[in-house]
Short mmCIF file of C-alpha atoms in Angstrom, two decimals:
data_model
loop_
_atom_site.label_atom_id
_atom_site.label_comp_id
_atom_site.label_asym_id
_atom_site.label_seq_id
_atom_site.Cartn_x
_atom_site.Cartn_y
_atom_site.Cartn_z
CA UNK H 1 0.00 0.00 0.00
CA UNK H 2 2.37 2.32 0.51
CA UNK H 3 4.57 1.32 -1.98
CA UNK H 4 2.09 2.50 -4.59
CA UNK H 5 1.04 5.68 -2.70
CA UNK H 6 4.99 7.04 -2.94
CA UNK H 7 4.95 5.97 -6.62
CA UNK H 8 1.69 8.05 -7.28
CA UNK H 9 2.71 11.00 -4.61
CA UNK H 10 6.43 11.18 -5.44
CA UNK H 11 6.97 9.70 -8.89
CA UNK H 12 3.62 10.33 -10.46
CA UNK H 13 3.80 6.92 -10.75
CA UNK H 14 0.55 4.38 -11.68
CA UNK H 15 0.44 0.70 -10.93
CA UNK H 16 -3.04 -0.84 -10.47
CA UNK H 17 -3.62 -3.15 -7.96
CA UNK H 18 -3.82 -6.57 -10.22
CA UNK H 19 -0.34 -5.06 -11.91
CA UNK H 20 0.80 -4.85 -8.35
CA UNK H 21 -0.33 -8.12 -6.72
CA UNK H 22 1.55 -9.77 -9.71
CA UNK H 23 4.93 -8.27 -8.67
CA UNK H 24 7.61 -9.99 -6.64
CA UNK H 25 11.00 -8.21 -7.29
CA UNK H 26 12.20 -5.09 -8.28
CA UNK H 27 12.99 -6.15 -11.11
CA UNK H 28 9.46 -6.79 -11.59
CA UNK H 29 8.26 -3.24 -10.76
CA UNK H 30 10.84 -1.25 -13.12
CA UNK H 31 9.49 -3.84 -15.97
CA UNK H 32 5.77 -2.92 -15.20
CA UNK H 33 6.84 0.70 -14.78
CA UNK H 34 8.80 0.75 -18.16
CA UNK H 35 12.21 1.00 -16.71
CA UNK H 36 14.01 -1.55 -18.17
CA UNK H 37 16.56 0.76 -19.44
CA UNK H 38 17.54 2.27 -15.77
CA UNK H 39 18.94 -1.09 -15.45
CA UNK H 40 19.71 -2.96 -18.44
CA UNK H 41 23.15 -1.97 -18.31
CA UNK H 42 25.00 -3.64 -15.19
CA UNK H 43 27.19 -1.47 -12.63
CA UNK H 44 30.96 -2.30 -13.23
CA UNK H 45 30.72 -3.20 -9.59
CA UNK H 46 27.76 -5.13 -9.43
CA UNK H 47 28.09 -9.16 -8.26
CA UNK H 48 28.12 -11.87 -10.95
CA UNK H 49 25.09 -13.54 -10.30
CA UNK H 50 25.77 -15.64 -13.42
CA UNK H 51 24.81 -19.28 -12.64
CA UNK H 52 22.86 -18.21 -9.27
CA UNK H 53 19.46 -20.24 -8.31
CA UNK H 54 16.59 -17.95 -8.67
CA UNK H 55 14.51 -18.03 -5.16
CA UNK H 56 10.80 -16.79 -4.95
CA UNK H 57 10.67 -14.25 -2.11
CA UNK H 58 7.74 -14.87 0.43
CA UNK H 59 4.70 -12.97 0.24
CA UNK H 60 1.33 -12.34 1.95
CA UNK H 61 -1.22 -13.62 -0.47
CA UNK H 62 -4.81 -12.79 -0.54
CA UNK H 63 -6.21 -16.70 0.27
CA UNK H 64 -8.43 -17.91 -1.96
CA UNK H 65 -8.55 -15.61 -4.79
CA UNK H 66 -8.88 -17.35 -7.94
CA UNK H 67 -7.89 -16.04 -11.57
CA UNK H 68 -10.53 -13.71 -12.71
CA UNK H 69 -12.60 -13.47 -8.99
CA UNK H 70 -12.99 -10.01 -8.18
CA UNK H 71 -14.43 -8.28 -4.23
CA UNK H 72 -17.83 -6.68 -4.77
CA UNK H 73 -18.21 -3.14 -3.32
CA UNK H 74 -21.87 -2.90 -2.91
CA UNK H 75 -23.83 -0.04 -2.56
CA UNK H 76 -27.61 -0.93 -1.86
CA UNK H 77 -26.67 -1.49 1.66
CA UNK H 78 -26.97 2.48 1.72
CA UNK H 79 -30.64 2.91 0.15
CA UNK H 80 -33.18 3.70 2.76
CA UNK H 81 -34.81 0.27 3.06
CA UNK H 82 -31.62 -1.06 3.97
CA UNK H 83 -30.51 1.50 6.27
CA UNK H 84 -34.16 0.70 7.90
CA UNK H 85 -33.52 -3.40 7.75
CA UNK H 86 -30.51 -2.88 9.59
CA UNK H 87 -31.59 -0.25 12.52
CA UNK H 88 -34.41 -2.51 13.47
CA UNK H 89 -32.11 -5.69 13.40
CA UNK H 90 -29.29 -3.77 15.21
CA UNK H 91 -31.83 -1.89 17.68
CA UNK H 92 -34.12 -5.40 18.40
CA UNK H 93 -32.38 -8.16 17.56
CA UNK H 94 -28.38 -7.66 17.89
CA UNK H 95 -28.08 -5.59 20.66
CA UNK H 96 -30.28 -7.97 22.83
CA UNK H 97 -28.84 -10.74 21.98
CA UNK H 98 -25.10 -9.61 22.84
CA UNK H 99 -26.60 -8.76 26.28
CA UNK H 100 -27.98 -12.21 27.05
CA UNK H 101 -25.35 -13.94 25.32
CA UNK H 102 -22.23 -12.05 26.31
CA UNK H 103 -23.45 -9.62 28.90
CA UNK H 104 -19.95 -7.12 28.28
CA UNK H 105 -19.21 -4.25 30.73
CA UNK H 106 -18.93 -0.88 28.39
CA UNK H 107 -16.47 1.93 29.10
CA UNK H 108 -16.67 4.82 27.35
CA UNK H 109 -16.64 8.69 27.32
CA UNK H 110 -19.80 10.24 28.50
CA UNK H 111 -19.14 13.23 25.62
CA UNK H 112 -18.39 10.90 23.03
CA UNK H 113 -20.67 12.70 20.15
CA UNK H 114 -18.79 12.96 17.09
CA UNK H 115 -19.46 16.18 14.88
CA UNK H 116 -19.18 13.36 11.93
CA UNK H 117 -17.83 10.02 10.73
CA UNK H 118 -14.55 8.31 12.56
CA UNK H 119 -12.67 5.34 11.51
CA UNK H 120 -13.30 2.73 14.73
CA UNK H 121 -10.36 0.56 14.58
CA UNK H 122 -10.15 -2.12 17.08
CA UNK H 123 -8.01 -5.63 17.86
CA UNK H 124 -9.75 -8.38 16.52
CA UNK H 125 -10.06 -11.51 18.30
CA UNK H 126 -13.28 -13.68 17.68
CA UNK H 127 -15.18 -13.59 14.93
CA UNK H 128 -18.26 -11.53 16.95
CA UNK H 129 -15.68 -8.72 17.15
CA UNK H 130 -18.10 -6.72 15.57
CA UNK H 131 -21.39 -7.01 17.21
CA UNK H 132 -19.62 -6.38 20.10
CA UNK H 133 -17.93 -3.33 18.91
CA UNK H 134 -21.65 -1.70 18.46
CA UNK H 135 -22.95 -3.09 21.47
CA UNK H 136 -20.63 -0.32 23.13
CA UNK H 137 -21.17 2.61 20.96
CA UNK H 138 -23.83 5.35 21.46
CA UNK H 139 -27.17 4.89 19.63
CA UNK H 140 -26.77 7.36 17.00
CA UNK H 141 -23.03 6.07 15.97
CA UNK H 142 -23.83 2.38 15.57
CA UNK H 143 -27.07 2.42 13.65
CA UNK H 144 -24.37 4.46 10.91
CA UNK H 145 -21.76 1.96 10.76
CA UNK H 146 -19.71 -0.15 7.85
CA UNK H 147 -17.74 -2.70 8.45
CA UNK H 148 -14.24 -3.74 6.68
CA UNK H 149 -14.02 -7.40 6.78
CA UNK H 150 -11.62 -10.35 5.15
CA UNK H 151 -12.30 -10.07 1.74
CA UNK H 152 -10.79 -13.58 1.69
CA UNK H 153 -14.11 -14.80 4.24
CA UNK H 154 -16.46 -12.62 2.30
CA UNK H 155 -15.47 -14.36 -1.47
CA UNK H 156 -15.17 -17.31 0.26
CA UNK H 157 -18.81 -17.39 0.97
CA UNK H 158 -19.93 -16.29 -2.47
CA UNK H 159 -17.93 -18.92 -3.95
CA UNK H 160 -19.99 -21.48 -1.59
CA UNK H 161 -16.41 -22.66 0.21
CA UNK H 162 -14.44 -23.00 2.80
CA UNK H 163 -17.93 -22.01 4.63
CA UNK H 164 -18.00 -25.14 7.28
CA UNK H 165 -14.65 -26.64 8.84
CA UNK H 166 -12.57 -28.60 7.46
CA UNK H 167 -13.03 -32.76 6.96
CA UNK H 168 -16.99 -32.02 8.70
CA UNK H 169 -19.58 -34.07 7.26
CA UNK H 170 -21.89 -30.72 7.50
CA UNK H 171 -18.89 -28.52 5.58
CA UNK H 172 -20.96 -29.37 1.75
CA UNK H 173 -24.10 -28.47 2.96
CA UNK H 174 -22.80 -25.10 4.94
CA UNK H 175 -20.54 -24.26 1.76
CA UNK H 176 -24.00 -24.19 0.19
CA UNK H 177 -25.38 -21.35 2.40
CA UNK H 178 -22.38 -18.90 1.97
CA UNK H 179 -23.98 -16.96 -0.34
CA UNK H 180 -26.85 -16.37 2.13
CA UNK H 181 -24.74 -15.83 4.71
CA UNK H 182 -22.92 -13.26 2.54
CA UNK H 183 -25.81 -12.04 1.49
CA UNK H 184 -27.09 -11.67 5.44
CA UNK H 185 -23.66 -9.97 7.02
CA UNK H 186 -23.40 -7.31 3.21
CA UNK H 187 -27.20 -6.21 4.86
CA UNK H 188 -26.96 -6.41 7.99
CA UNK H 189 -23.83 -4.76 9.04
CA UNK H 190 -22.74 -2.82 6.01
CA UNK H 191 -20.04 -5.06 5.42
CA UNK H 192 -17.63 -4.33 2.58
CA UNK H 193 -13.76 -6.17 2.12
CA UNK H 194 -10.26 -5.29 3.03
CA UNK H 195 -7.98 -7.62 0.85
CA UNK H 196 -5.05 -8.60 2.48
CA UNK H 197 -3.02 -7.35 -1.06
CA UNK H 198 -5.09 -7.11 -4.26
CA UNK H 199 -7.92 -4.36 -4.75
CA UNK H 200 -6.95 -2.40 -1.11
CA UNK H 201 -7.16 0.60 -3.19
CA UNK H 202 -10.54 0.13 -4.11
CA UNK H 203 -11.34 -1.21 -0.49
CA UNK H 204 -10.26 2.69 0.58
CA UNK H 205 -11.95 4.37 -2.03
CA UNK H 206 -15.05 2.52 -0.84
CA UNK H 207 -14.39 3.18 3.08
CA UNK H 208 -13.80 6.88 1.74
CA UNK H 209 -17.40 7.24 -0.31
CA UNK H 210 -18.58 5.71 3.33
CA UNK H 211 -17.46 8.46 5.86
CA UNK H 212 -18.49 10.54 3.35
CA UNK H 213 -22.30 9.22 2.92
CA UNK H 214 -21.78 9.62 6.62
CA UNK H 215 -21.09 6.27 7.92
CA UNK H 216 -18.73 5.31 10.69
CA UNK H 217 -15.81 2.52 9.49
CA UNK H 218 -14.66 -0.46 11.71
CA UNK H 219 -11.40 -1.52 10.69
CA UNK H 220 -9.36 -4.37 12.49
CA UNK H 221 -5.63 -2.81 11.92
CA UNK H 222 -4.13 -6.13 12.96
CA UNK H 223 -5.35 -8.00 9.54
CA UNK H 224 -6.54 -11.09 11.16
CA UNK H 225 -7.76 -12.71 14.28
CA UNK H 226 -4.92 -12.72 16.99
CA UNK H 227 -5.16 -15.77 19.87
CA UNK H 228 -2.67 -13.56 21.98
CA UNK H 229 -2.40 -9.88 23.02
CA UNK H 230 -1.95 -7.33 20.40
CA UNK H 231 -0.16 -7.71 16.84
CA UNK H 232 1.70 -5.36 15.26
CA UNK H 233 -1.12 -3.47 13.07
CA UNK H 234 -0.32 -3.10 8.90
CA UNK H 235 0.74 0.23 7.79
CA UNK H 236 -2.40 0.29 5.45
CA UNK H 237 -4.54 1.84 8.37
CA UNK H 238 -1.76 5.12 8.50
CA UNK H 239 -1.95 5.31 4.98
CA UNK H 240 -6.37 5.52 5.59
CA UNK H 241 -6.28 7.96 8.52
CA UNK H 242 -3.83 10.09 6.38
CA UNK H 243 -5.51 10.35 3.18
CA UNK H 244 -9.42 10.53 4.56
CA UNK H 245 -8.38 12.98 7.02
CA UNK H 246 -11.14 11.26 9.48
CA UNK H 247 -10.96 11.27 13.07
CA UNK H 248 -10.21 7.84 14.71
CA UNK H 249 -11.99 6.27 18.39
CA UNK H 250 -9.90 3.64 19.08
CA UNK H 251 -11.74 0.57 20.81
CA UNK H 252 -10.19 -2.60 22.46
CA UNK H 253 -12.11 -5.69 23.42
CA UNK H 254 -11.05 -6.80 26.88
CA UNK H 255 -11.50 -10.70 28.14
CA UNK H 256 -11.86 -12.35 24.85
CA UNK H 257 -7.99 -13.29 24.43
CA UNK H 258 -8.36 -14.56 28.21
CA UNK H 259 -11.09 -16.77 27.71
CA UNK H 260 -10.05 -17.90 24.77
CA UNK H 261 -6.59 -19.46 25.72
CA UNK H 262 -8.34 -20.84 28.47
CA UNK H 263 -10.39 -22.74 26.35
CA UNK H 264 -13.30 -21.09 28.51
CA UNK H 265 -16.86 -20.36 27.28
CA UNK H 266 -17.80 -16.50 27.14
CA UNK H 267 -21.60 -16.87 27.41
CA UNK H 268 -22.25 -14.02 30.38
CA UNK H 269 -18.82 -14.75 31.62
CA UNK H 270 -18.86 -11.40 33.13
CA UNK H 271 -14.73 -10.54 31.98
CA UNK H 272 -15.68 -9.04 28.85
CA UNK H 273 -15.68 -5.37 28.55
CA UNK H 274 -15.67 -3.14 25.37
CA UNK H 275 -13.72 0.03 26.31
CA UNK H 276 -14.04 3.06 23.80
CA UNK H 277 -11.40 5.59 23.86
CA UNK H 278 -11.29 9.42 23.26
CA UNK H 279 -11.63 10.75 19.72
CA UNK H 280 -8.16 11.31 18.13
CA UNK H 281 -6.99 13.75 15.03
CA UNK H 282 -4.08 13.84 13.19
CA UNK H 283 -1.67 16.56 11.34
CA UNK H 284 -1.43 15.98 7.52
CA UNK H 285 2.25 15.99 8.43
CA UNK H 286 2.51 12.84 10.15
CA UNK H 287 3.56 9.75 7.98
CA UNK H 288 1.57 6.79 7.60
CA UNK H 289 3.88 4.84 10.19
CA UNK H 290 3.66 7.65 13.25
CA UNK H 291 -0.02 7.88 12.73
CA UNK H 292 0.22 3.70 13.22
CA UNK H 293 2.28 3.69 15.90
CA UNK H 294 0.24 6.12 17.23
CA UNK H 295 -3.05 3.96 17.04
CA UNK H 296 -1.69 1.19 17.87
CA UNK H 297 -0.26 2.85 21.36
CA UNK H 298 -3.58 3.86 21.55
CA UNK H 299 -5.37 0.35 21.55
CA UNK H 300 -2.52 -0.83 23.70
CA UNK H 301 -3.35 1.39 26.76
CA UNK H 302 -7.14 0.73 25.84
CA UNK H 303 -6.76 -3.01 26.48
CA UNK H 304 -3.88 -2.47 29.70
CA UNK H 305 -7.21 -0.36 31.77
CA UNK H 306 -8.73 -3.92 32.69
#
């Protein structure tokens, strides 16, 4: 991600994203960016490589993308009836049912009223991360909500697999309702996907049209679900925060990770808590990695106020 932002904001520089989940050296990248010539002609000093294996660096891959499969951005979960679906689900239906199920202590700021959208960014743990998350926000801020999710987990169910777990004699039959269930999360909690590489540009260009239609965005900076404290979060979020110029409410979800190594059940365990932190801006200045390090200091002391 940031790769391609300094090509575009120092070079004026294009490389799509398909161009760019193709590449693996930089050799590749002054090839795709027409190039050749800056290096077609080796240094006097340069090593002879003649006669050296080629290796295939390691990568992060988006899982399960197959050739041609493109994420779907979709937009009716913004018409009215939708917006009115997902109130009455959130208002009667979710909200209840994280109080009987989970029954989670909220801390939060009694002022927090946002003039307008903020990127919530949170650790990620379980895959009820977000239910949770709104369970702890003010009425008006999580009836307004989109959510970035795996775009791996959300193809995955439109392509009917990997739905059910592995060698389960149910995992045919639950591959078969992906696309409901796809169909069910898109509604019901403005869901849209973050790639883990391909199409992230497009995935911020959506979250972007979002804050500005007025939404709030949950993003899980850590790119996956972490067993264990808090991982390092991915650079992409800096790179967001810079360019949307949104304020961000950091949020950490307490008692999960606990329960979870413990192999203990959460249902009204009393240990979870969903603590909401003070609204934070930052200067156009800052690069991409200070406003992460920032963000993720700020989830840090979140989750240390048990």
């Amino acid at each position: 991600m940031q790769l391609q932002s300094e090509l575009e904001l120092r070079l004026g520089l294009a490389v799509d994203d398909d161009a760019l989940d193709r590449l693996v050296t930089l050799g590749d990248l002054r090839r795709e960016l027409g190039m050749d010539a800056a290096i077609a002609t080796p240094a006097p000093d340069a090593p002879d490589r003649t006669g050296a294996p080629e290796t295939t660096p390691v990568r992060a891959e988006d899982e399960s993308r197959k050739p041609g499969e493109q994420d779907i951005y979709p937009r009716w979960p913004w018409w009215w009836s939708a917006r009115l679906l997902r109130v009455a689900f959130l208002e009667l239906i979710s909200q209840p049912l994280v109080y009987l199920l989970a029954k989670p202590r909220v801390e939060r700021p009694p002022n927090l009223r946002p003039e307008g959208p903020v990127l919530l960014i949170a650790n990620h743990v379980t895959a009820y991360d977000v239910p949770l998350i709104l369970y702890g926000l003010p009425g008006p801020m999580r009836r307004r909500v989109a959510a970035a999710m795996a775009g791996n987990m959300l193809r995955d169910f439109r392509h009917m697999r990997n739905v059910g777990p592995e060698g389960s004699a149910f995992t045919p039959f639950l591959d078969l309702l992906g696309p409901a269930a796809w169909l069910l999360i898109t509604a019901l909690y403005n869901a849209f996907p973050l790639p883990r590489s391909a199409g992230f540009r497009q995935s911020f260009q959506h979250a972007g049209e979002a804050l500005d239609r007025g939404y709030n965005v949950v993003i899980f900076p850590e790119g996956h679900r972490a067993d264990t404290g808090l991982q390092p979060f991915r650079p992409g979020i800096g790179l967001l925060v810079r360019e949307s110029g949104a304020p961000v409410v950091p949020v950490a979800l307490l008692g999960l990770s606990e329960l979870k190594q413990r192999g203990k059940g959460w249902f009204r365990s009393g240990r979870i808590t969903v603590h909401v932190g003070e609204s934070m801006r930052f200067a156009q200045d800052e690069t991409p990695e200070q406003i992460t390090a920032k963000l993720h200091h700020a989830v840090s002391n979140l989750l240390e106020k048990n």
